[in-house]
Amino acid sequence: MRGVYASSVSLGGGNHLEQCLLSQQHLSVSLMLLLLALPWSHGSWTELISSGPQPPPRRAHASVQIESKNKIFIFGGATNGCSICEGGPIETVGVPCNASTAAAVCQGGSCVSKDHCLLNDAWTFNVLSFEFTPLQLCSSCGDSVVPPAVEGARGILWQKDNPDAVAVLVWGGRTYSRSACPSTSLTKDCFSTAMFKFSLSSTQTKWVKMETLSELVPAGE
């Protein structure tokens, strides 16, 4: 498995998969979506063939096991190249663009090509049916937000024993969105220090920005 940037999730119980690996194999400048399973009893890798819609291939994403739902939650990461705004107002820096939309979207900035672009989409993978499902946000939820596109964010399951309140907390990550780090020099990479909660209840799938009670937060530089 040379050249694999891996995000692994351990699964337990019965005859379920003992370990499922969502990985991204870096071949030249392309990324490949690869699902592998490693049953502890056999010690050999098996490629899983998924059905339904497929997420864009990616690396450095956050993934969290949701054992009560037999699913893996997947968020963000880096994918194949695209173009983003640079040099304009801070609100537009990092916004996707192309030649036809650059003037309106970048608002005086430039539309610059990147080898890899960042994502802020969310998916689940069902470990029993081997199906990916894109997570649609609640359009009627007034407190719903959209986190910045990031790579290298970390996630953890929240309220895992309460199916009606289960959610994923996602924190940090590198981003092109300068509004996530307005005090950071433009010569340095931008790292988010924000924490977001993604609700997985049956009635409201939404992102909410979490406010911390501490006056100190880990540095994003």
mmCIF file of C-alpha atoms in Angstrom:
data_model
loop_
_atom_site.group_PDB
_atom_site.id
_atom_site.type_symbol
_atom_site.label_atom_id
_atom_site.label_comp_id
_atom_site.label_asym_id
_atom_site.label_seq_id
_atom_site.Cartn_x
_atom_site.Cartn_y
_atom_site.Cartn_z
ATOM 1 C CA MET A 1 0.000 0.000 0.000
ATOM 2 C CA ARG A 2 2.751 2.431 -0.919
ATOM 3 C CA GLY A 3 1.732 6.059 -1.165
ATOM 4 C CA VAL A 4 -1.476 5.817 0.848
ATOM 5 C CA TYR A 5 -2.655 8.647 3.083
ATOM 6 C CA ALA A 6 -4.913 6.727 5.434
ATOM 7 C CA SER A 7 -7.845 7.554 7.661
ATOM 8 C CA SER A 8 -8.792 4.455 9.606
ATOM 9 C CA VAL A 9 -11.771 3.606 11.772
ATOM 10 C CA SER A 10 -11.971 0.561 14.032
ATOM 11 C CA LEU A 11 -15.274 -1.284 14.135
ATOM 12 C CA GLY A 12 -16.276 -3.903 16.638
ATOM 13 C CA GLY A 13 -18.873 -6.530 17.293
ATOM 14 C CA GLY A 14 -19.902 -9.889 15.864
ATOM 15 C CA ASN A 15 -19.236 -10.526 12.214
ATOM 16 C CA HIS A 16 -19.018 -6.848 11.322
ATOM 17 C CA LEU A 17 -15.887 -5.557 9.715
ATOM 18 C CA GLU A 18 -13.105 -5.383 12.269
ATOM 19 C CA GLN A 19 -11.430 -2.457 10.570
ATOM 20 C CA CYS A 20 -12.407 -0.307 7.633
ATOM 21 C CA LEU A 21 -9.914 1.991 5.963
ATOM 22 C CA LEU A 22 -10.897 4.907 3.790
ATOM 23 C CA SER A 23 -7.674 5.856 2.090
ATOM 24 C CA GLN A 24 -6.394 8.035 -0.680
ATOM 25 C CA GLN A 25 -3.641 6.740 -2.913
ATOM 26 C CA HIS A 26 -1.475 9.524 -4.326
ATOM 27 C CA LEU A 27 -0.447 8.700 -7.880
ATOM 28 C CA SER A 28 1.368 11.606 -9.546
ATOM 29 C CA VAL A 29 -1.102 14.489 -9.036
ATOM 30 C CA SER A 30 -4.281 12.403 -8.842
ATOM 31 C CA LEU A 31 -6.114 10.956 -5.869
ATOM 32 C CA MET A 32 -7.976 7.663 -5.804
ATOM 33 C CA LEU A 33 -10.835 6.681 -3.521
ATOM 34 C CA LEU A 34 -10.004 3.291 -2.049
ATOM 35 C CA LEU A 35 -11.938 1.313 0.549
ATOM 36 C CA LEU A 36 -10.116 -1.499 2.280
ATOM 37 C CA ALA A 37 -11.069 -3.892 5.063
ATOM 38 C CA LEU A 38 -8.691 -5.753 7.380
ATOM 39 C CA PRO A 39 -10.355 -8.557 9.365
ATOM 40 C CA TRP A 40 -8.129 -9.237 12.367
ATOM 41 C CA SER A 41 -8.608 -12.995 12.045
ATOM 42 C CA HIS A 42 -7.239 -13.133 8.472
ATOM 43 C CA GLY A 43 -4.559 -10.446 8.398
ATOM 44 C CA SER A 44 -5.050 -9.633 4.709
ATOM 45 C CA TRP A 45 -6.532 -6.614 2.942
ATOM 46 C CA THR A 46 -9.728 -6.800 0.865
ATOM 47 C CA GLU A 47 -10.940 -4.009 -1.417
ATOM 48 C CA LEU A 48 -14.580 -3.042 -0.810
ATOM 49 C CA ILE A 49 -16.776 -2.165 -3.779
ATOM 50 C CA SER A 50 -19.241 0.547 -2.771
ATOM 51 C CA SER A 51 -22.537 1.379 -4.460
ATOM 52 C CA GLY A 52 -24.583 4.531 -4.958
ATOM 53 C CA PRO A 53 -23.190 8.070 -5.182
ATOM 54 C CA GLN A 54 -19.461 8.397 -4.645
ATOM 55 C CA PRO A 55 -17.691 11.234 -2.753
ATOM 56 C CA PRO A 56 -14.827 13.002 -4.505
ATOM 57 C CA PRO A 57 -11.503 11.209 -3.894
ATOM 58 C CA ARG A 58 -9.629 12.866 -1.041
ATOM 59 C CA ARG A 59 -6.898 12.757 1.558
ATOM 60 C CA ALA A 60 -6.473 14.233 5.083
ATOM 61 C CA HIS A 61 -10.205 14.144 5.872
ATOM 62 C CA ALA A 62 -11.870 13.629 9.255
ATOM 63 C CA SER A 63 -13.642 10.308 9.816
ATOM 64 C CA VAL A 64 -15.598 9.146 12.853
ATOM 65 C CA GLN A 65 -17.210 5.797 13.637
ATOM 66 C CA ILE A 66 -20.931 5.931 14.506
ATOM 67 C CA GLU A 67 -21.328 2.439 15.940
ATOM 68 C CA SER A 68 -25.015 2.790 16.846
ATOM 69 C CA LYS A 69 -25.831 3.475 13.188
ATOM 70 C CA ASN A 70 -23.242 1.120 11.576
ATOM 71 C CA LYS A 71 -21.824 4.109 9.729
ATOM 72 C CA ILE A 72 -18.656 6.144 9.302
ATOM 73 C CA PHE A 73 -18.923 9.935 9.122
ATOM 74 C CA ILE A 74 -16.570 11.638 6.637
ATOM 75 C CA PHE A 75 -15.856 15.369 6.413
ATOM 76 C CA GLY A 76 -13.590 17.622 4.346
ATOM 77 C CA GLY A 77 -10.095 16.817 3.140
ATOM 78 C CA ALA A 78 -8.037 17.683 0.054
ATOM 79 C CA THR A 79 -8.980 16.666 -3.480
ATOM 80 C CA ASN A 80 -7.700 17.194 -7.019
ATOM 81 C CA GLY A 81 -6.827 20.671 -8.272
ATOM 82 C CA CYS A 82 -9.182 23.587 -8.770
ATOM 83 C CA SER A 83 -9.060 27.391 -8.657
ATOM 84 C CA ILE A 84 -9.686 29.754 -5.736
ATOM 85 C CA CYS A 85 -9.671 33.512 -5.133
ATOM 86 C CA GLU A 86 -6.571 35.165 -3.741
ATOM 87 C CA GLY A 87 -5.643 38.779 -3.060
ATOM 88 C CA GLY A 88 -9.131 40.276 -2.761
ATOM 89 C CA PRO A 89 -11.273 41.039 0.303
ATOM 90 C CA ILE A 90 -10.681 38.586 3.141
ATOM 91 C CA GLU A 91 -14.235 37.255 2.791
ATOM 92 C CA THR A 92 -13.520 36.058 -0.764
ATOM 93 C CA VAL A 93 -10.057 34.536 -0.248
ATOM 94 C CA GLY A 94 -10.310 30.770 -0.702
ATOM 95 C CA VAL A 95 -13.668 30.862 -2.484
ATOM 96 C CA PRO A 96 -13.801 28.554 -5.565
ATOM 97 C CA CYS A 97 -13.756 30.408 -8.889
ATOM 98 C CA ASN A 98 -13.184 29.994 -12.616
ATOM 99 C CA ALA A 99 -12.382 32.257 -15.558
ATOM 100 C CA SER A 100 -16.007 33.274 -16.108
ATOM 101 C CA THR A 101 -16.830 33.987 -12.448
ATOM 102 C CA ALA A 102 -13.504 35.434 -11.236
ATOM 103 C CA ALA A 103 -14.468 39.100 -11.591
ATOM 104 C CA ALA A 104 -17.719 38.764 -9.656
ATOM 105 C CA VAL A 105 -16.589 36.171 -7.104
ATOM 106 C CA CYS A 106 -13.056 37.402 -6.305
ATOM 107 C CA GLN A 107 -14.059 41.091 -6.130
ATOM 108 C CA GLY A 108 -10.726 42.498 -7.266
ATOM 109 C CA GLY A 109 -8.622 39.470 -6.375
ATOM 110 C CA SER A 110 -7.188 36.865 -8.717
ATOM 111 C CA CYS A 111 -8.446 33.398 -9.605
ATOM 112 C CA VAL A 112 -5.453 31.124 -8.879
ATOM 113 C CA SER A 113 -5.009 27.439 -9.729
ATOM 114 C CA LYS A 114 -4.112 25.011 -6.929
ATOM 115 C CA ASP A 115 -2.751 21.466 -7.228
ATOM 116 C CA HIS A 116 -5.142 20.344 -4.506
ATOM 117 C CA CYS A 117 -8.286 22.033 -3.282
ATOM 118 C CA LEU A 118 -10.060 21.630 0.042
ATOM 119 C CA LEU A 119 -13.534 20.306 0.781
ATOM 120 C CA ASN A 120 -16.246 20.956 3.367
ATOM 121 C CA ASP A 121 -18.749 18.286 2.340
ATOM 122 C CA ALA A 122 -20.033 15.584 4.701
ATOM 123 C CA TRP A 123 -20.860 11.949 3.925
ATOM 124 C CA THR A 124 -21.674 8.734 5.729
ATOM 125 C CA PHE A 125 -20.541 5.259 4.716
ATOM 126 C CA ASN A 126 -22.709 2.309 5.782
ATOM 127 C CA VAL A 127 -20.412 -0.552 6.765
ATOM 128 C CA LEU A 128 -23.143 -3.167 6.223
ATOM 129 C CA SER A 129 -24.489 -2.118 2.819
ATOM 130 C CA PHE A 130 -21.200 -0.518 1.599
ATOM 131 C CA GLU A 131 -23.073 2.616 0.495
ATOM 132 C CA PHE A 132 -22.031 6.269 0.644
ATOM 133 C CA THR A 133 -24.689 8.902 1.383
ATOM 134 C CA PRO A 134 -24.129 12.661 0.993
ATOM 135 C CA LEU A 135 -25.474 14.561 4.000
ATOM 136 C CA GLN A 136 -27.865 17.339 3.074
ATOM 137 C CA LEU A 137 -28.118 20.305 5.451
ATOM 138 C CA CYS A 138 -31.385 21.320 7.078
ATOM 139 C CA SER A 139 -32.575 24.303 5.025
ATOM 140 C CA SER A 140 -35.081 25.509 7.639
ATOM 141 C CA CYS A 141 -32.697 25.501 10.615
ATOM 142 C CA GLY A 142 -31.933 29.117 11.454
ATOM 143 C CA ASP A 143 -28.728 28.398 13.405
ATOM 144 C CA SER A 144 -27.213 26.207 10.698
ATOM 145 C CA VAL A 145 -23.776 27.278 9.402
ATOM 146 C CA VAL A 146 -21.240 25.991 6.884
ATOM 147 C CA PRO A 147 -17.708 25.318 8.183
ATOM 148 C CA PRO A 148 -14.710 26.321 6.064
ATOM 149 C CA ALA A 149 -13.215 23.805 3.657
ATOM 150 C CA VAL A 150 -10.293 22.192 5.496
ATOM 151 C CA GLU A 151 -7.800 19.354 5.435
ATOM 152 C CA GLY A 152 -6.400 17.675 8.529
ATOM 153 C CA ALA A 153 -9.376 18.432 10.790
ATOM 154 C CA ARG A 154 -10.091 16.053 13.676
ATOM 155 C CA GLY A 155 -13.445 14.647 14.700
ATOM 156 C CA ILE A 156 -14.995 12.839 17.659
ATOM 157 C CA LEU A 157 -18.432 11.393 18.375
ATOM 158 C CA TRP A 158 -20.629 13.352 20.798
ATOM 159 C CA GLN A 159 -23.596 11.888 22.715
ATOM 160 C CA LYS A 160 -22.822 8.472 21.255
ATOM 161 C CA ASP A 161 -25.229 6.689 23.638
ATOM 162 C CA ASN A 162 -28.188 8.904 22.723
ATOM 163 C CA PRO A 163 -29.401 8.114 19.166
ATOM 164 C CA ASP A 164 -31.700 11.160 19.183
ATOM 165 C CA ALA A 165 -28.865 13.582 20.000
ATOM 166 C CA VAL A 166 -25.829 11.902 18.432
ATOM 167 C CA ALA A 167 -23.514 14.358 16.684
ATOM 168 C CA VAL A 168 -19.942 14.726 15.450
ATOM 169 C CA LEU A 169 -17.603 17.428 16.739
ATOM 170 C CA VAL A 170 -15.004 18.633 14.213
ATOM 171 C CA TRP A 171 -12.125 20.937 15.148
ATOM 172 C CA GLY A 172 -9.274 22.687 13.369
ATOM 173 C CA GLY A 173 -7.637 21.943 10.053
ATOM 174 C CA ARG A 174 -5.707 23.843 7.397
ATOM 175 C CA THR A 175 -7.832 26.066 5.164
ATOM 176 C CA TYR A 176 -7.505 28.510 2.275
ATOM 177 C CA SER A 177 -10.257 30.672 3.800
ATOM 178 C CA ARG A 178 -8.443 33.650 5.357
ATOM 179 C CA SER A 179 -11.602 34.677 7.244
ATOM 180 C CA ALA A 180 -10.878 31.693 9.503
ATOM 181 C CA CYS A 181 -7.588 33.291 10.633
ATOM 182 C CA PRO A 182 -7.851 37.072 10.051
ATOM 183 C CA SER A 183 -4.876 37.866 12.319
ATOM 184 C CA THR A 184 -2.497 35.436 10.596
ATOM 185 C CA SER A 185 0.038 36.871 8.147
ATOM 186 C CA LEU A 186 -0.760 36.183 4.490
ATOM 187 C CA THR A 187 2.716 34.650 4.192
ATOM 188 C CA LYS A 188 1.702 31.843 6.573
ATOM 189 C CA ASP A 189 -0.719 28.957 6.198
ATOM 190 C CA CYS A 190 -4.176 29.497 7.674
ATOM 191 C CA PHE A 191 -5.381 27.050 10.335
ATOM 192 C CA SER A 192 -8.891 27.077 11.732
ATOM 193 C CA THR A 193 -9.355 27.138 15.521
ATOM 194 C CA ALA A 194 -13.148 26.824 15.333
ATOM 195 C CA MET A 195 -15.165 23.830 16.507
ATOM 196 C CA PHE A 196 -18.330 22.745 14.716
ATOM 197 C CA LYS A 197 -20.997 20.210 15.650
ATOM 198 C CA PHE A 198 -22.800 18.207 12.968
ATOM 199 C CA SER A 199 -26.155 16.941 14.215
ATOM 200 C CA LEU A 200 -27.106 13.503 12.904
ATOM 201 C CA SER A 201 -30.654 13.350 14.243
ATOM 202 C CA SER A 202 -33.340 12.134 11.853
ATOM 203 C CA THR A 203 -35.046 15.547 11.747
ATOM 204 C CA GLN A 204 -32.134 18.005 11.671
ATOM 205 C CA THR A 205 -28.850 17.371 9.887
ATOM 206 C CA LYS A 206 -26.975 20.623 10.338
ATOM 207 C CA TRP A 207 -23.706 22.279 11.321
ATOM 208 C CA VAL A 208 -23.614 24.510 14.410
ATOM 209 C CA LYS A 209 -20.562 26.517 15.471
ATOM 210 C CA MET A 210 -19.636 25.703 19.063
ATOM 211 C CA GLU A 211 -18.755 28.497 21.476
ATOM 212 C CA THR A 212 -16.144 27.569 24.077
ATOM 213 C CA LEU A 213 -16.311 28.654 27.724
ATOM 214 C CA SER A 214 -12.547 28.909 28.025
ATOM 215 C CA GLU A 215 -10.739 32.157 27.297
ATOM 216 C CA LEU A 216 -7.822 30.159 25.893
ATOM 217 C CA VAL A 217 -7.973 28.026 22.760
ATOM 218 C CA PRO A 218 -5.202 26.018 21.052
ATOM 219 C CA ALA A 219 -3.242 28.120 18.588
ATOM 220 C CA GLY A 220 -3.967 27.716 14.923
ATOM 221 C CA GLU A 221 -0.461 28.580 13.695
#
